[in-house]
Coordinates of C-alpha atoms and ligand atoms in Angstrom, one line a residue:
X1 CA 126.4 131.0 76.8
X2 CA 127.6 132.6 80.0
X3 CA 124.9 132.9 82.7
X4 CA 123.6 136.4 83.7
X5 CA 123.8 135.3 87.3
X6 CA 120.0 135.4 87.7
X7 CA 119.1 132.5 90.0
X8 CA 115.9 130.7 89.2
X9 CA 114.7 127.9 91.5
X10 CA 113.3 124.8 90.0
X11 CA 111.1 122.5 92.1
X12 CA 111.3 118.9 91.2
X13 CA 114.0 116.8 89.4
X14 CA 111.8 114.9 87.0
X15 CA 112.1 115.4 83.2
X16 CA 110.1 118.8 83.4
X17 CA 112.5 120.2 86.0
X18 CA 115.6 118.9 84.2
X19 CA 114.4 120.3 80.8
X20 CA 113.6 123.7 82.4
X21 CA 117.1 123.9 83.8
X22 CA 118.6 122.9 80.4
X23 CA 116.5 125.6 78.5
X24 CA 117.1 128.3 81.2
X25 CA 120.9 127.8 80.8
X26 CA 120.4 128.3 77.1
X27 CA 118.9 131.6 77.8
X28 CA 121.7 132.7 80.2
X29 CA 120.0 132.0 83.6
X30 CA 121.2 130.1 86.5
X31 CA 118.9 127.2 87.5
X32 CA 119.0 125.4 90.8
X33 CA 117.0 122.1 90.7
X34 CA 115.7 120.8 94.1
X35 CA 114.7 117.2 94.1
X36 CA 113.2 115.7 97.3
X37 CA 114.1 112.1 96.8
X38 CA 117.5 110.7 96.4
X39 CA 117.4 110.2 92.6
X40 CA 116.4 112.1 89.4
X41 CA 113.8 111.1 86.9
X42 CA 110.5 111.5 88.9
X43 CA 108.0 109.0 87.3
X44 CA 110.6 108.0 84.8
X45 CA 113.0 106.9 87.5
X46 CA 114.6 103.3 87.9
X47 CA 115.2 100.5 90.5
X48 CA 117.9 98.2 90.9
X49 CA 117.5 94.4 90.1
X50 CA 120.7 92.5 90.8
X51 CA 123.0 95.3 89.6
X52 CA 120.9 96.3 86.5
X53 CA 118.9 99.4 86.4
X54 CA 115.4 98.9 85.3
X55 CA 112.4 101.4 84.8
X56 CA 109.9 101.5 87.7
X57 CA 107.2 102.2 85.2
X58 CA 107.2 101.3 81.5
X59 CA 108.5 104.1 79.3
X60 CA 109.0 104.5 75.5
X61 CA 109.3 107.3 73.0
X62 CA 107.0 107.6 69.9
X63 CA 108.3 108.5 66.4
X64 CA 106.1 111.6 66.6
X65 CA 107.9 112.9 69.7
X66 CA 109.7 115.8 68.2
X67 CA 110.4 117.7 71.4
X68 CA 112.4 115.0 73.2
X69 CA 114.1 114.0 70.0
X70 CA 115.3 117.7 69.6
X71 CA 116.5 117.6 73.2
X72 CA 118.4 114.2 72.6
X73 CA 120.1 115.9 69.6
X74 CA 120.9 119.1 71.6
X75 CA 122.6 116.8 74.2
X76 CA 124.4 114.8 71.6
X77 CA 122.9 111.5 72.6
X78 CA 120.4 111.0 69.8
X79 CA 122.4 108.0 68.7
X80 CA 121.4 106.2 71.9
X81 CA 117.8 105.8 70.6
X82 CA 116.7 102.5 69.1
X83 CA 113.5 102.0 67.3
X84 CA 111.4 98.8 67.2
X85 CA 108.3 97.9 65.5
X86 CA 105.7 97.0 68.0
X87 CA 102.0 95.9 68.2
X88 CA 99.1 96.0 70.4
X89 CA 97.0 93.1 71.7
X90 CA 93.5 92.8 73.2
X91 CA 92.6 90.0 75.5
X92 CA 88.8 89.6 75.5
X93 CA 86.5 86.7 76.2
X94 CA 89.4 84.5 77.0
X95 CA 91.1 85.0 73.6
X96 CA 94.1 87.1 72.6
X97 CA 93.7 89.2 69.4
X98 CA 96.1 91.4 67.5
X99 CA 94.7 94.9 67.3
X100 CA 96.8 96.6 64.7
X101 CA 95.7 96.4 61.1
X102 CA 92.6 96.1 59.0
X103 CA 93.3 92.3 58.8
X104 CA 93.4 92.1 62.7
X105 CA 90.1 93.8 62.7
X106 CA 88.5 91.4 60.3
X107 CA 89.7 88.5 62.5
X108 CA 88.4 90.2 65.7
X109 CA 85.6 87.7 66.6
X110 CA 84.8 89.5 69.8
X111 CA 82.7 91.9 67.6
X112 CA 80.1 91.0 65.2
X113 CA 80.9 91.6 61.6
X114 CA 78.8 94.7 61.2
X115 CA 80.5 96.0 64.5
X116 CA 83.9 95.2 62.9
X117 CA 83.0 97.3 59.9
X118 CA 81.7 100.1 61.9
X119 CA 84.9 100.1 64.0
X120 CA 87.1 100.3 60.9
X121 CA 84.9 103.1 59.4
X122 CA 85.0 105.0 62.7
X123 CA 88.7 104.7 63.1
X124 CA 89.2 106.0 59.5
X125 CA 86.9 108.9 60.2
X126 CA 88.8 109.9 63.4
X127 CA 92.3 109.6 62.0
X128 CA 91.8 110.4 58.2
X129 CA 88.8 112.5 57.9
X130 CA 88.4 114.7 61.1
X131 CA 91.5 116.9 60.7
X132 CA 90.7 119.4 63.5
X133 CA 89.5 118.5 67.0
X134 CA 89.1 121.7 69.0
X135 CA 85.2 121.5 68.8
X136 CA 85.5 118.3 70.8
X137 CA 86.9 120.0 74.0
X138 CA 83.2 120.5 75.1
X139 CA 82.1 117.0 74.1
X140 CA 82.3 114.0 76.6
X141 CA 84.5 111.3 75.0
X142 CA 81.9 108.5 75.8
X143 CA 79.0 110.2 74.1
X144 CA 81.2 110.9 71.0
X145 CA 82.7 107.5 70.7
X146 CA 79.2 106.0 71.1
X147 CA 77.9 108.1 68.4
X148 CA 80.6 107.0 66.0
X149 CA 80.9 103.4 67.1
X150 CA 77.7 102.4 68.5
X151 CA 77.0 101.1 72.1
X152 CA 78.3 97.6 71.7
X153 CA 81.7 98.6 70.3
X154 CA 82.0 101.4 72.8
X155 CA 81.5 99.0 75.7
X156 CA 83.6 96.1 74.4
X157 CA 86.6 98.2 72.9
X158 CA 86.6 101.8 74.1
X159 CA 85.5 101.5 77.6
X160 CA 88.4 99.0 78.5
X161 CA 90.9 101.4 76.6
X162 CA 89.7 104.4 78.5
X163 CA 89.6 102.6 81.8
X164 CA 93.2 101.6 81.3
X165 CA 94.1 105.4 81.6
X166 CA 91.4 107.0 83.6
X167 CA 90.1 104.2 85.8
X168 CA 86.7 105.2 87.2
X169 CA 86.8 108.7 85.7
X170 CA 86.1 107.8 82.2
X171 CA 82.8 109.8 82.2
X172 CA 84.6 113.1 82.6
X173 CA 87.1 112.8 79.7
X174 CA 86.7 115.2 76.8
X175 CA 86.5 113.8 73.3
X176 CA 89.3 116.2 72.4
X177 CA 91.8 114.1 74.3
X178 CA 90.9 110.9 72.5
X179 CA 91.0 112.5 69.1
X180 CA 94.4 114.0 69.8
X181 CA 95.7 110.8 71.3
X182 CA 94.6 108.7 68.4
X183 CA 96.2 111.1 65.9
X184 CA 99.5 111.0 67.9
X185 CA 99.7 107.3 68.5
X186 CA 99.5 106.2 64.9
X187 CA 101.2 108.3 62.3
X188 CA 101.6 105.6 59.8
X189 CA 100.5 102.1 59.3
X190 CA 103.1 100.4 61.4
X191 CA 103.5 101.3 65.0
X192 CA 107.1 102.1 66.0
X193 CA 108.4 102.8 69.5
X194 CA 111.8 104.0 70.7
X195 CA 114.0 103.4 73.7
X196 CA 117.2 105.0 74.9
X197 CA 120.3 102.8 75.5
X198 CA 120.9 103.4 79.3
X199 CA 117.2 104.0 79.9
X200 CA 115.6 107.2 81.1
X201 CA 118.2 107.1 83.9
X202 CA 120.8 107.8 81.2
X203 CA 118.9 110.9 79.9
X204 CA 118.4 112.3 83.5
X205 CA 122.0 111.8 84.2
X206 CA 123.2 113.4 81.0
X207 CA 120.9 116.4 81.6
X208 CA 122.3 116.7 85.2
X209 CA 125.9 116.6 83.9
X210 CA 125.4 119.2 81.3
X211 CA 123.4 121.5 83.8
X212 CA 126.2 121.3 86.3
X213 CA 129.0 121.7 83.7
X214 CA 127.2 124.9 82.4
X215 CA 127.0 126.6 85.9
X216 CA 123.5 125.4 87.1
X217 CA 123.0 123.1 90.3
X218 CA 121.0 119.9 90.8
X219 CA 120.4 119.1 94.6
X220 CA 119.1 115.7 95.6
X221 CA 117.3 115.0 98.9
X222 CA 116.3 118.6 99.0
X223 CA 112.6 118.5 99.9
X224 CA 110.8 121.9 99.4
X225 CA 108.5 122.5 102.4
X226 CA 107.4 126.2 101.8
X227 CA 107.3 128.6 98.8
X228 CA 106.2 132.2 99.1
X229 CA 106.4 135.0 96.4
X230 CA 106.4 138.7 97.2
X231 CA 106.0 139.9 93.7
X232 CA 109.7 140.7 93.0
X233 CA 111.3 137.5 94.6
X234 CA 110.5 134.0 95.7
X235 CA 111.5 132.5 98.9
X236 CA 111.5 128.6 99.3
X237 CA 112.2 126.6 102.4
X238 CA 114.4 123.7 101.3
X239 CA 115.5 121.0 103.7
X240 CA 115.4 123.7 106.5
X241 CA 117.2 126.4 104.6
X242 CA 115.8 129.7 103.1
X243 CA 116.6 130.1 99.5
X244 CA 115.7 133.0 97.5
X245 CA 115.3 133.5 93.7
X246 CA 114.2 135.9 91.1
X247 CA 111.7 133.4 90.0
X248 CA 110.8 129.7 90.7
X249 CA 109.3 127.1 88.3
X250 CA 107.3 124.4 90.0
X251 CA 106.9 121.0 88.3
X252 CA 105.0 119.6 91.3
X253 CA 101.4 118.2 90.7
X254 CA 99.2 121.1 91.6
X255 CA 97.9 119.7 94.9
X256 CA 101.4 119.3 96.1
X257 CA 102.3 122.9 95.1
X258 CA 99.2 124.1 97.1
X259 CA 100.5 122.1 100.1
X260 CA 103.8 124.1 100.2
X261 CA 102.4 127.4 98.9
X262 CA 102.4 130.2 101.6
X263 CA 100.9 133.6 101.8
X264 CA 99.0 135.1 98.9
X265 CA 100.5 132.3 96.8
X266 CA 98.4 129.7 98.5
X267 CA 95.1 131.1 97.4
X268 CA 96.5 131.6 93.8
X269 CA 97.5 128.1 92.9
X270 CA 95.4 127.0 90.0
X271 CA 93.3 123.8 90.0
X272 CA 94.6 123.0 93.5
X273 CA 91.9 120.4 94.0
X274 CA 92.5 118.7 90.5
X275 CA 92.0 114.9 90.7
X276 CA 94.7 112.7 89.5
X277 CA 94.7 109.2 88.5
X278 CA 97.4 107.1 90.3
X279 CA 99.0 104.0 88.9
X280 CA 100.2 100.7 90.6
X281 CA 102.2 98.3 88.6
X282 CA 104.0 94.9 89.3
X283 CA 107.2 94.5 87.3
X284 CA 107.7 90.8 86.6
X285 CA 111.4 90.1 85.7
X286 CA 111.5 86.9 83.7
X287 CA 113.8 84.7 81.7
X288 CA 111.0 84.1 79.1
X289 CA 109.3 86.2 76.5
X290 CA 105.6 86.5 77.3
X291 CA 103.8 87.3 74.0
X292 CA 104.3 89.2 70.7
X293 CA 102.8 92.6 71.7
X294 CA 104.3 95.5 73.6
X295 CA 100.9 96.6 75.1
X296 CA 97.8 94.4 75.7
X297 CA 94.5 95.5 77.0
X298 CA 93.0 92.7 79.1
X299 CA 89.4 92.2 80.1
X300 CA 89.2 89.1 82.1
X301 CA 88.1 88.3 85.6
X302 CA 91.0 86.0 86.1
X303 CA 93.4 89.0 85.6
X304 CA 92.8 91.9 88.1
X305 CA 94.8 94.4 86.1
X306 CA 93.7 96.6 83.2
X307 CA 96.6 95.4 81.0
X308 CA 100.1 94.1 80.4
X309 CA 103.1 95.8 78.9
X310 CA 106.2 93.9 77.8
X311 CA 108.9 96.5 77.3
X312 CA 111.5 94.1 76.1
X313 CA 109.8 94.4 72.7
X314 CA 111.5 97.8 72.7
X315 CA 114.4 97.4 75.1
X316 CA 116.9 94.8 73.6
X317 CA 116.9 92.0 76.3
X318 CA 120.7 91.8 75.9
X319 CA 121.0 95.3 77.4
X320 CA 119.5 93.9 80.6
X321 CA 121.2 90.6 81.0
X322 CA 118.9 88.7 78.6
X323 CA 115.8 89.2 80.8
X324 CA 112.3 90.1 79.7
X325 CA 110.2 92.7 81.5
X326 CA 106.4 92.4 82.0
X327 CA 104.5 95.2 83.6
X328 CA 100.9 94.5 84.8
X329 CA 99.1 97.8 85.6
X330 CA 96.2 99.4 87.2
X331 CA 95.4 103.1 86.9
X332 CA 93.3 104.1 89.8
X333 CA 92.9 106.6 92.5
X334 CA 95.4 106.7 95.3
X335 CA 92.7 106.2 97.8
X336 CA 91.1 103.1 96.2
X337 CA 91.3 99.5 97.0
X338 CA 93.6 98.4 94.1
X339 CA 96.1 101.1 94.8
X340 CA 96.2 100.2 98.5
X341 CA 96.5 96.4 98.1
X342 CA 99.5 95.0 99.9
X343 CA 102.5 94.4 97.8
X344 CA 102.5 90.6 98.4
X345 CA 98.9 90.4 97.0
X346 CA 99.7 92.5 93.9
X347 CA 102.8 90.2 93.2
X348 CA 100.6 87.0 93.7
X349 CA 97.9 88.5 91.4
X350 CA 100.4 89.4 88.8
X351 CA 101.9 85.9 88.7
X352 CA 98.7 84.0 88.9
X353 CA 97.0 86.3 86.4
X354 CA 99.7 85.9 83.8
X355 CA 99.6 82.1 84.2
X356 CA 95.8 82.1 83.9
X357 CA 95.7 83.9 80.6
X358 CA 99.2 83.1 79.0
X359 CA 99.2 79.3 78.9
X360 CA 103.1 79.4 78.1
X361 CA 104.0 81.6 81.0
X362 CA 106.0 79.8 83.6
X363 CA 106.4 81.0 87.1
X364 CA 109.7 79.2 87.6
X365 CA 111.2 81.5 84.9
X366 CA 110.6 84.6 87.0
X367 CA 113.6 86.0 88.8
X368 CA 111.6 88.6 90.9
X369 CA 108.5 90.7 91.1
X370 CA 108.5 94.4 92.2
X371 CA 105.5 96.6 93.0
X372 CA 105.6 100.4 92.4
X373 CA 103.0 103.0 93.0
X374 CA 102.6 106.6 92.0
X375 CA 99.7 108.8 93.2
X376 CA 99.7 111.6 90.7
X377 CA 100.2 110.2 87.2
X378 CA 97.3 111.3 85.0
X379 CA 95.3 114.5 85.7
X380 CA 91.7 113.7 85.3
X381 CA 90.7 115.9 82.4
X382 CA 87.1 117.3 82.2
X383 CA 84.9 118.7 79.5
X384 CA 86.0 122.2 78.7
X385 CA 89.5 121.8 80.0
X386 CA 91.1 124.1 77.5
X387 CA 89.5 127.0 79.4
X388 CA 90.8 125.7 82.7
X389 CA 94.3 124.8 81.7
X390 CA 96.8 126.7 83.9
X391 CA 98.8 129.6 82.4
X392 CA 102.7 129.3 82.8
X393 CA 102.7 132.1 85.5
X394 CA 100.6 132.2 88.6
X395 CA 99.0 135.6 88.7
X396 CA 100.6 138.3 90.8
X397 CA 103.7 136.1 91.6
X398 CA 107.0 135.1 90.3
X399 CA 106.1 131.5 90.4
X400 CA 105.7 129.6 87.2
X401 CA 104.2 126.1 86.7
X402 CA 105.4 123.5 84.4
X403 CA 103.4 120.4 85.2
X404 CA 101.3 117.6 83.8
X405 CA 98.1 119.5 84.4
X406 CA 99.1 121.7 81.5
X407 CA 99.6 118.8 79.2
X408 CA 96.0 118.6 77.7
X409 CA 95.1 117.8 75.0
X410 CA 98.5 116.1 74.7
X411 CA 99.2 112.9 76.5
X412 CA 101.2 113.1 79.7
X413 CA 104.6 112.0 78.5
X414 CA 108.3 113.0 78.5
X415 CA 107.9 114.5 75.2
X416 CA 105.1 116.8 76.4
X417 CA 106.9 117.7 79.6
X418 CA 109.9 118.8 77.5
X419 CA 107.7 120.9 75.2
X420 CA 106.1 122.4 78.4
X421 CA 109.5 123.2 79.7
X422 CA 110.4 125.2 76.6
X423 CA 107.1 127.1 76.7
X424 CA 107.5 127.9 80.4
X425 CA 111.1 129.2 79.9
X426 CA 110.0 131.2 77.0
X427 CA 107.2 132.8 79.3
X428 CA 109.6 133.5 82.1
X429 CA 112.4 135.0 80.0
X430 CA 109.6 137.2 78.1
X431 CA 108.5 138.5 81.6
X432 CA 112.0 138.9 83.2
X433 CA 113.5 140.3 80.1
Ligands
FAD1 C1 102.9 103.7 84.4 C2 103.4 104.9 83.6 C3 103.8 104.8 82.2 C4 104.2 105.8 81.5 N1 104.6 105.7 80.2 C5 105.3 106.7 79.5 C6 105.7 106.4 78.3 O1 105.7 105.3 77.7 N2 106.3 107.4 77.6 C7 106.4 108.7 78.1 O2 107.0 109.7 77.6 N3 105.8 108.9 79.3 C8 105.3 108.0 80.1 N4 104.7 108.2 81.3 C9 104.6 109.6 81.8 C10 105.8 110.2 82.3 O3 106.5 109.4 83.2 C11 105.4 111.7 83.0 O4 104.5 112.2 82.1 C12 106.6 112.5 83.3 O5 107.6 111.7 83.9 C13 106.2 113.7 84.2 O6 107.3 114.3 84.5 P1 107.3 115.6 85.5 O7 108.7 116.0 85.5 O8 106.3 116.5 85.0 O9 106.7 115.0 86.8 P2 107.4 114.0 87.8 O10 108.1 112.9 87.1 O11 106.3 113.5 88.8 O12 108.5 114.8 88.7 C14 108.1 115.6 89.7 C15 109.4 115.5 90.7 O13 109.1 116.4 91.8 C16 109.6 115.8 93.0 N5 108.9 116.3 94.1 C17 107.7 116.2 94.5 N6 107.4 116.8 95.8 C18 108.6 117.5 96.1 C19 109.0 118.4 97.1 N7 108.1 118.7 98.0 N8 110.2 118.7 97.2 C20 111.1 118.4 96.1 N9 110.8 117.5 95.1 C21 109.6 117.1 95.0 C22 109.3 114.3 92.8 O14 110.1 113.5 93.6 C23 109.6 114.2 91.3 O15 110.9 113.7 91.0 C24 104.3 107.1 82.1 C25 104.0 107.3 83.5 C26 103.6 106.2 84.3 C27 103.3 106.4 85.7

């Protein structure tokens, strides 16, 4: 479709920004994407290890991720997706358990037999009996889960699971988020996860190429330092230049948008003091497979992380030179001690921690360890969030938001960002006509 010449500024070159540009072009608009860093992909971006691009943070697609699958089909790259059967582990009381099936639950000796039965019945209630979850928006997750599973199951199983996403903010999370996530994660009996050949870097670059080929622009190293809307136009200060647009879509975390908003817009940015959970992870590049699970929750004082993700259960190791990738992660506030720990300490803790809980792990098989941090990963959802969730357009302005703070009750994921991008573009096109 030819563009109608209407320029729309897009702030941020992560998946949300690139998907917005893609959908705007489909509707005849001309998007200009501004990314402050030197590469696309945002949280899904990569780093270089001896000439091979690897993900900074672990990323997979689920078989229920319809939005991203549709986008891949639009781009003609759906055949790059490979699917693998995966499993989840639980390291508790010095022992590693599978945590995937009724049989696993029967063998889960970290819980008493009555608690195992209660866990099975509770999970069946959440995923098979309770078909609607809206009423849970006003209920605290901890309270709801304690009621269904009892205190000991909550403390042994649910608390570590919630901590692995929300750190110290577990008490604020609504039950609706938990219900929705559990019903997303396991559609069938066998967990399946997908990965794109070429990684997320390949998707970001394909999006960039199609955006440019269809008349849009993607500018790297273009930090946005100010944005102001006068009702009919939006001005943005980008790398010292004044850019103006009919409308702007911001994909920044809301506190970052607040930081650059000027004039009346500054007072209208929604939830500008929303708290976010950050994440710090060590990426251990090894010549050795670690274990049989993609994701393992770890509760063990010898392991100062919340869990382990081994992405080479989904990424064929031959795609990355026969290597195996193990991520050890901590979700925490950007101001907290685990987030601020020096890189060398995080690297040492990752290696020593893995050696302490996985007897077959050998440090001599490790090629390198990298540490990455991100301050704005998971908005801290609070009870009643549906009523607080920001609308696509900021009132009395031509500035739209397409950001993880609107994901709820969906999980923050590329699939959700692509869906939000489609919804934001629909709202913008509806307003501009
Ligand atoms: C550890 C971890 C594991 C994850 N696992 C998965 C997974 O398995 N599957 C999945 O689908 N998702 C996963 N996610 C979530 C996924 O990465 C995010 O939900 C998604 O990338 C958010 O995209 P976004 O475009 O909204 O934001 P971002 O990726 O944060 O993009 C925002 C962009 O704005 C840019 N920016 C910020 N300020 C400025 C400025 N002033 N000027 C210009 N540019 C600026 C940033 O550089 C960035 O590129 C994971 C995330 C983490 C951290």
